[in-house]
Short mmCIF file of C-alpha atoms and ligand atoms in Angstrom, two decimals:
data_model
loop_
_atom_site.label_atom_id
_atom_site.label_comp_id
_atom_site.label_asym_id
_atom_site.label_seq_id
_atom_site.Cartn_x
_atom_site.Cartn_y
_atom_site.Cartn_z
CA MET A 15 89.11 49.41 127.39
CA VAL A 16 91.79 47.07 128.74
CA ILE A 17 91.57 43.40 129.63
CA VAL A 18 93.65 42.52 132.67
CA MET A 19 94.70 38.88 132.49
CA ASN A 20 95.05 36.72 135.56
CA PRO A 21 98.69 36.27 136.75
CA LYS A 22 98.14 32.53 136.10
CA ALA A 23 96.86 33.04 132.53
CA THR A 24 98.70 30.91 129.98
CA GLU A 25 100.03 32.00 126.58
CA LYS A 26 97.12 30.05 125.07
CA ASP A 27 94.58 32.03 127.15
CA ILE A 28 96.18 35.29 125.96
CA ALA A 29 96.18 34.11 122.34
CA ASN A 30 92.50 33.07 122.60
CA VAL A 31 91.47 36.50 123.82
CA THR A 32 93.53 38.39 121.23
CA GLU A 33 92.25 36.18 118.39
CA THR A 34 88.64 36.76 119.47
CA LEU A 35 89.22 40.53 119.46
CA LYS A 36 90.99 40.51 116.10
CA CYS A 37 88.22 38.41 114.52
CA LEU A 38 85.80 41.14 115.55
CA GLY A 39 87.97 43.69 113.76
CA LEU A 40 89.33 45.34 116.94
CA GLY A 41 92.89 46.61 117.37
CA VAL A 42 94.95 44.75 119.99
CA HIS A 43 97.98 46.06 121.90
CA ILE A 44 99.64 43.82 124.46
CA SER A 45 101.54 45.00 127.52
CA LYS A 46 103.43 42.21 129.29
CA GLY A 47 104.31 43.22 132.84
CA ALA A 48 106.41 41.35 135.39
CA HIS A 49 103.28 39.59 136.73
CA VAL A 50 100.30 40.34 134.55
CA THR A 51 99.56 40.81 130.88
CA ILE A 52 97.24 43.62 129.92
CA ILE A 53 95.49 43.69 126.57
CA GLY A 54 94.51 47.10 125.22
CA VAL A 55 91.49 47.08 122.90
CA ILE A 56 91.11 49.80 120.30
CA GLY A 57 88.06 50.28 118.09
CA ASN A 58 84.28 50.24 118.32
CA LYS A 59 83.62 48.33 121.53
CA SER A 60 79.86 48.05 120.96
CA ILE A 61 80.72 45.08 118.74
CA LEU A 62 81.62 43.19 121.95
CA ALA A 63 78.05 43.31 123.28
CA GLY A 64 77.43 39.57 122.75
CA THR A 65 80.93 38.42 123.72
CA PRO A 66 81.34 37.92 127.48
CA LEU A 67 85.12 38.40 127.54
CA GLU A 68 85.23 38.33 131.34
CA LEU A 69 84.19 34.66 131.20
CA MET A 70 87.05 33.60 128.96
CA PRO A 71 89.78 31.49 130.60
CA GLY A 72 92.60 33.58 132.08
CA VAL A 73 90.69 36.88 132.09
CA ASP A 74 90.78 38.66 135.46
CA LYS A 75 88.82 41.86 134.77
CA ILE A 76 87.80 44.40 132.17
CA VAL A 77 88.70 48.03 132.90
CA HIS A 78 87.18 50.88 130.91
CA ILE A 79 89.64 53.72 130.36
CA MET A 80 87.97 57.09 130.64
CA GLU A 81 90.88 59.14 129.31
CA SER A 82 91.00 60.03 125.61
CA TYR A 83 94.39 58.26 125.36
CA LYS A 84 94.71 54.54 126.10
CA LEU A 85 98.09 53.02 125.21
CA ALA A 86 100.00 55.84 126.89
CA SER A 87 98.02 55.51 130.12
CA ARG A 88 99.15 53.91 133.35
CA THR A 89 96.03 51.75 133.33
CA PHE A 90 97.24 50.02 130.17
CA LYS A 91 100.78 49.64 131.47
CA PRO A 92 101.27 50.09 135.23
CA GLU A 93 105.09 49.72 135.13
CA PRO A 94 107.19 52.63 133.86
CA SER A 95 108.48 52.18 130.30
CA VAL A 96 112.21 52.05 129.78
CA ILE A 97 113.28 53.08 126.28
CA ARG A 98 116.48 51.57 125.01
CA VAL A 99 118.68 53.46 122.53
CA GLY A 100 122.00 51.77 121.71
CA ASP A 101 123.36 50.80 125.12
CA VAL A 102 121.54 53.60 126.98
CA SER A 103 118.20 53.25 128.76
CA ILE A 104 115.82 56.14 129.40
CA GLY A 105 113.24 55.81 132.14
CA GLY A 106 115.17 53.44 134.41
CA LYS A 107 117.33 54.37 137.40
CA GLU A 108 120.05 56.02 135.31
CA LEU A 109 119.33 59.55 134.13
CA ALA A 110 119.78 60.51 130.46
CA ILE A 111 121.48 63.70 129.34
CA ILE A 112 121.12 65.04 125.80
CA ALA A 113 123.33 68.04 125.05
CA GLY A 114 124.55 70.06 122.11
CA PRO A 115 123.94 73.17 120.09
CA CYS A 116 120.52 74.41 119.08
CA ALA A 117 121.57 74.16 115.43
CA VAL A 118 124.32 72.35 113.59
CA GLU A 119 126.31 75.27 112.13
CA SER A 120 129.55 73.75 110.80
CA GLU A 121 131.81 70.73 111.20
CA GLU A 122 134.18 72.66 113.43
CA GLN A 123 131.39 73.99 115.69
CA LEU A 124 129.65 70.63 116.04
CA LEU A 125 132.76 68.57 116.73
CA LYS A 126 134.07 71.06 119.27
CA ILE A 127 130.82 70.94 121.23
CA ALA A 128 130.40 67.17 120.78
CA ARG A 129 133.86 66.49 122.23
CA ALA A 130 133.17 68.78 125.17
CA VAL A 131 129.78 67.33 126.12
CA LYS A 132 131.13 63.80 125.74
CA LYS A 133 133.98 64.64 128.11
CA SER A 134 131.51 65.98 130.67
CA GLY A 135 129.51 62.74 130.55
CA ALA A 136 126.56 63.29 128.18
CA GLN A 137 125.23 60.16 126.44
CA PHE A 138 123.47 61.97 123.56
CA LEU A 139 124.41 64.77 121.18
CA ARG A 140 121.62 67.05 119.98
CA GLY A 141 121.72 69.54 117.12
CA GLY A 142 119.07 70.82 114.76
CA ALA A 143 119.61 70.26 111.05
CA TYR A 144 116.14 71.55 110.22
CA LYS A 145 115.23 74.62 112.25
CA PRO A 146 111.56 75.60 112.25
CA ARG A 147 112.21 79.23 113.24
CA THR A 148 109.62 81.82 114.20
CA SER A 149 110.94 84.16 111.49
CA PRO A 150 111.38 82.83 107.94
CA TYR A 151 114.47 85.09 107.67
CA ALA A 152 116.28 83.39 110.57
CA PHE A 153 118.82 80.56 109.97
CA GLN A 154 116.83 77.52 108.82
CA GLY A 155 119.52 74.86 109.30
CA LEU A 156 121.96 72.88 107.11
CA GLU A 157 119.31 70.23 106.34
CA GLU A 158 120.67 66.83 105.24
CA ASP A 159 124.27 68.10 105.45
CA GLY A 160 123.56 68.84 109.12
CA TYR A 161 122.46 65.22 109.70
CA LYS A 162 125.66 64.07 107.98
CA LEU A 163 127.77 66.14 110.37
CA LEU A 164 125.87 64.65 113.31
CA ALA A 165 126.58 61.14 112.04
CA GLN A 166 130.25 62.12 111.72
CA ALA A 167 130.25 63.35 115.32
CA ARG A 168 128.74 60.02 116.44
CA GLU A 169 131.50 58.19 114.56
CA GLU A 170 134.16 60.19 116.37
CA THR A 171 132.69 60.42 119.90
CA GLY A 172 130.32 57.46 120.22
CA LEU A 173 127.55 59.84 121.33
CA LEU A 174 124.03 58.84 120.26
CA ILE A 175 122.34 61.40 118.02
CA VAL A 176 119.05 63.24 118.60
CA SER A 177 117.80 65.57 115.86
CA GLU A 178 114.51 67.06 114.77
CA VAL A 179 112.42 65.91 111.81
CA ILE A 180 109.94 68.40 110.48
CA SER A 181 108.02 66.49 107.83
CA ALA A 182 106.60 63.03 107.35
CA ASN A 183 108.45 62.50 104.07
CA SER A 184 111.88 63.14 105.61
CA VAL A 185 111.65 60.57 108.44
CA GLU A 186 113.21 57.77 106.39
CA MET A 187 116.11 60.00 105.33
CA ALA A 188 116.69 61.23 108.91
CA LEU A 189 116.93 57.65 110.14
CA LYS A 190 119.99 57.06 107.96
CA TYR A 191 121.85 59.43 110.29
CA VAL A 192 120.14 59.79 113.69
CA ASP A 193 119.38 57.42 116.57
CA VAL A 194 116.43 59.35 118.01
CA VAL A 195 114.13 61.67 116.08
CA GLN A 196 112.81 64.76 117.79
CA ILE A 197 109.34 66.09 117.12
CA GLY A 198 109.47 69.77 117.97
CA ALA A 199 106.95 71.83 119.90
CA ARG A 200 105.61 73.40 116.69
CA ASN A 201 104.93 69.97 115.20
CA MET A 202 103.42 68.27 118.24
CA GLN A 203 100.08 68.09 116.45
CA ASN A 204 101.41 67.41 112.95
CA PHE A 205 99.42 64.20 112.79
CA GLN A 206 100.94 62.99 109.50
CA LEU A 207 104.39 63.30 111.04
CA LEU A 208 103.27 61.54 114.24
CA ARG A 209 101.83 58.63 112.22
CA GLU A 210 104.95 58.32 110.07
CA VAL A 211 107.25 58.30 113.11
CA GLY A 212 104.85 55.75 114.60
CA ARG A 213 105.20 53.49 111.58
CA SER A 214 109.01 53.83 111.57
CA GLY A 215 109.30 52.33 115.07
CA CYS A 216 112.29 54.56 115.90
CA PRO A 217 112.90 56.13 119.32
CA VAL A 218 111.37 59.60 119.48
CA VAL A 219 111.61 62.65 121.72
CA LEU A 220 108.17 64.24 121.64
CA LYS A 221 108.23 67.84 122.78
CA ARG A 222 105.24 69.48 124.40
CA GLY A 223 103.49 71.97 122.10
CA LEU A 224 103.89 75.72 122.65
CA ALA A 225 100.50 75.95 124.33
CA ALA A 226 99.48 72.32 124.65
CA THR A 227 97.70 70.87 127.66
CA ILE A 228 99.19 67.72 129.15
CA GLU A 229 96.24 65.75 127.76
CA GLU A 230 96.82 67.04 124.21
CA TRP A 231 100.50 66.16 124.53
CA ILE A 232 99.81 62.60 125.71
CA ASN A 233 97.33 62.21 122.88
CA ALA A 234 100.10 63.19 120.45
CA ALA A 235 102.12 60.30 121.93
CA GLU A 236 99.04 58.10 121.51
CA TYR A 237 99.06 58.80 117.74
CA ILE A 238 102.60 57.39 117.58
CA MET A 239 101.77 54.41 119.81
CA LYS A 240 98.66 53.57 117.83
CA GLU A 241 100.97 52.75 114.90
CA GLY A 242 102.86 50.29 117.13
CA ASN A 243 105.81 52.48 118.18
CA TYR A 244 106.10 52.63 121.99
CA ASN A 245 109.61 54.13 122.03
CA ILE A 246 108.54 57.59 123.13
CA ILE A 247 110.31 60.01 125.46
CA LEU A 248 108.18 63.02 126.39
CA CYS A 249 110.00 66.34 126.73
CA GLU A 250 108.63 69.26 128.76
CA ARG A 251 110.03 72.46 127.20
CA GLY A 252 107.87 75.17 128.68
CA ILE A 253 104.52 76.56 127.64
CA ARG A 254 103.25 80.01 126.77
CA THR A 255 101.75 81.95 129.69
CA TYR A 256 101.31 85.67 130.45
CA GLU A 257 104.78 85.76 132.05
CA THR A 258 107.30 87.42 129.75
CA TYR A 259 110.39 87.48 131.95
CA THR A 260 111.24 83.99 130.74
CA ARG A 261 110.82 82.83 127.12
CA ASN A 262 108.33 80.16 128.25
CA THR A 263 107.03 79.00 131.61
CA LEU A 264 108.70 75.70 132.43
CA ASP A 265 105.95 73.48 133.82
CA ILE A 266 107.86 71.41 136.35
CA SER A 267 104.60 70.07 137.75
CA ALA A 268 104.05 68.34 134.40
CA VAL A 269 106.77 65.88 135.47
CA PRO A 270 104.92 64.29 138.41
CA VAL A 271 101.59 64.66 136.59
CA VAL A 272 102.89 62.69 133.59
CA LYS A 273 104.38 60.10 135.94
CA GLN A 274 100.96 59.62 137.57
CA ILE A 275 98.93 59.26 134.39
CA SER A 276 101.39 57.70 131.93
CA HIS A 277 104.12 55.08 131.90
CA LEU A 278 106.21 56.98 129.33
CA PRO A 279 109.54 58.50 130.40
CA ILE A 280 109.73 62.29 130.58
CA ILE A 281 112.76 64.55 130.24
CA VAL A 282 112.97 68.33 130.67
CA ASP A 283 114.49 71.00 128.43
CA PRO A 284 115.28 73.99 130.66
CA SER A 285 116.97 75.81 127.75
CA HIS A 286 113.80 76.44 125.74
CA GLY A 287 111.86 76.35 129.01
CA THR A 288 113.49 79.54 130.25
CA GLY A 289 115.28 81.15 127.29
CA LYS A 290 118.02 82.38 129.64
CA TRP A 291 121.31 80.57 130.15
CA SER A 292 121.58 81.59 133.81
CA LEU A 293 118.30 79.80 134.61
CA VAL A 294 119.23 76.53 132.92
CA GLU A 295 121.16 74.94 135.78
CA PRO A 296 118.67 75.73 138.58
CA MET A 297 115.75 74.49 136.48
CA ALA A 298 117.68 71.37 135.47
CA MET A 299 118.17 70.62 139.18
CA ALA A 300 114.47 71.27 139.85
CA ALA A 301 113.47 68.94 137.00
CA ILE A 302 115.53 66.05 138.33
CA ALA A 303 114.33 66.70 141.89
CA ALA A 304 110.75 66.51 140.54
CA GLY A 305 111.39 63.07 139.06
CA ALA A 306 112.37 63.73 135.44
CA ASP A 307 114.20 60.88 133.68
CA GLY A 308 116.70 63.18 132.03
CA LEU A 309 117.53 66.54 130.50
CA MET A 310 117.98 68.18 127.14
CA ILE A 311 120.44 71.07 127.35
CA GLU A 312 121.63 73.52 124.69
CA VAL A 313 125.40 74.01 124.80
CA HIS A 314 127.50 76.34 122.63
CA HIS A 315 131.21 77.18 122.91
CA ASP A 316 130.51 80.76 121.80
CA PRO A 317 126.89 81.56 122.68
CA LYS A 318 127.03 85.19 121.56
CA CYS A 319 127.89 84.08 118.01
CA ALA A 320 125.44 81.14 117.89
CA LEU A 321 123.18 81.14 114.83
CA SER A 322 120.20 80.25 116.99
CA ASP A 323 119.24 80.33 120.66
CA GLY A 324 122.56 81.81 121.90
CA PRO A 325 120.94 83.57 124.92
CA GLN A 326 119.78 80.23 126.35
CA SER A 327 122.90 78.22 125.49
CA ILE A 328 125.37 77.41 128.24
CA THR A 329 129.11 77.11 127.70
CA PRO A 330 130.85 73.72 127.87
CA GLU A 331 132.38 74.81 131.24
CA ASN A 332 128.95 75.55 132.70
CA PHE A 333 127.61 72.32 131.23
CA ASP A 334 130.35 70.40 132.96
CA ARG A 335 129.38 72.01 136.28
CA LEU A 336 125.70 71.24 135.66
CA VAL A 337 126.42 67.55 135.02
CA GLN A 338 128.56 67.33 138.17
CA ARG A 339 125.74 68.83 140.23
CA ILE A 340 123.15 66.52 138.64
CA SER A 341 125.29 63.49 139.45
CA LYS A 342 125.43 64.61 143.11
CA LEU A 343 121.69 65.24 143.24
CA ALA A 344 120.73 61.95 141.55
CA PRO A 345 121.18 59.57 144.53
CA ILE A 346 119.12 61.86 146.77
CA VAL A 347 116.12 61.23 144.50
CA ASP A 348 116.95 57.54 144.09
CA ARG A 349 118.52 57.92 140.64
CA GLN A 350 122.07 57.69 139.39
CA TYR A 351 124.24 59.46 136.89
CA ASN A 352 127.48 57.84 135.90
CA LEU A 353 129.91 60.53 134.72
CA ALA A 354 132.09 58.04 132.84
CA HIS A 355 130.08 57.50 129.67
C1 PEP B 409 115.00 72.73 119.69
O1 PEP B 409 115.09 71.75 120.43
O2 PEP B 409 115.97 73.32 119.20
C2 PEP B 409 113.65 73.29 119.43
C3 PEP B 409 113.37 73.96 118.31
O3 PEP B 409 112.82 73.06 120.43
P1 PEP B 409 111.24 73.34 120.57
O4 PEP B 409 110.58 72.53 119.49
O5 PEP B 409 110.94 72.85 121.95
O6 PEP B 409 111.01 74.83 120.42
MN1 MN B 410 116.88 75.79 120.22
#
């Protein structure tokens, strides 16, 4: 349920309503828009039976949210959310580009790729330090040393760092090194991890699960928001279907669907979405044309020797071309991409 306040409601009216709700033991989340304030109410609403909230000063109307998620819904917050990381915003007019290797392999590898993607205009460097691989025998990542190399690359290039966390008890450690934590597809429903990232308040890229519906995915975001962390960027990375030509089926329609039902920004990862480097650029263009707020792209200077996801990694030269094309496409869909980051 949400309480939509009147545009003329005063701070005192808002405080009166929130106090009343809190006294009844209900959770309160406030969304202050340009004109109206909306109060999200979480908990057992039957307790409100004898409290005519609609009669309280400043209350415009009460709206019951039918969806299983509340705080992530457009009803709770009609304006799109813009997530700020350092001096970059995600979800506004400017697109966001996150690029880098699938896995941090060595200092030399990471710095080479970081310098290249920075030169092409990326704002964020990605790189996995913990790699939850399908096979336990595949490269599992450099762990904390990988985070340290990412922090070193930030020092040198100024790129903001995005890297995956795979367990609730390593979130605090990850935040010593990274600007944005990534929750991977395999952990989308690791509820302990979602809650911990929620409590940390840090910006988070939440990937769609391997076979998750859009509703399950938004509910995963709701777990994080319920703990008070609204800094969530959804990332469509393809889902499992019967098609085997591509590694996953990139659900481009999820972009406008998410925009309709949620205020959270959404980016697209065409690397994992297709599994083939030659499909990355066309699907990146499709994602931005569909309204995505940004991209996550795997880049490797020597894809055939990459320790993970080489077949879907594009070279720095191809990444440069992709960014140029995205910056030309952006104004056509009322966005912008400034190449001089
Ligand atoms: C990754 O970004 O390297 C990754 C493992 O992605 P996903 O969780 O989408 O498979
Ligand atoms: Mn990968």
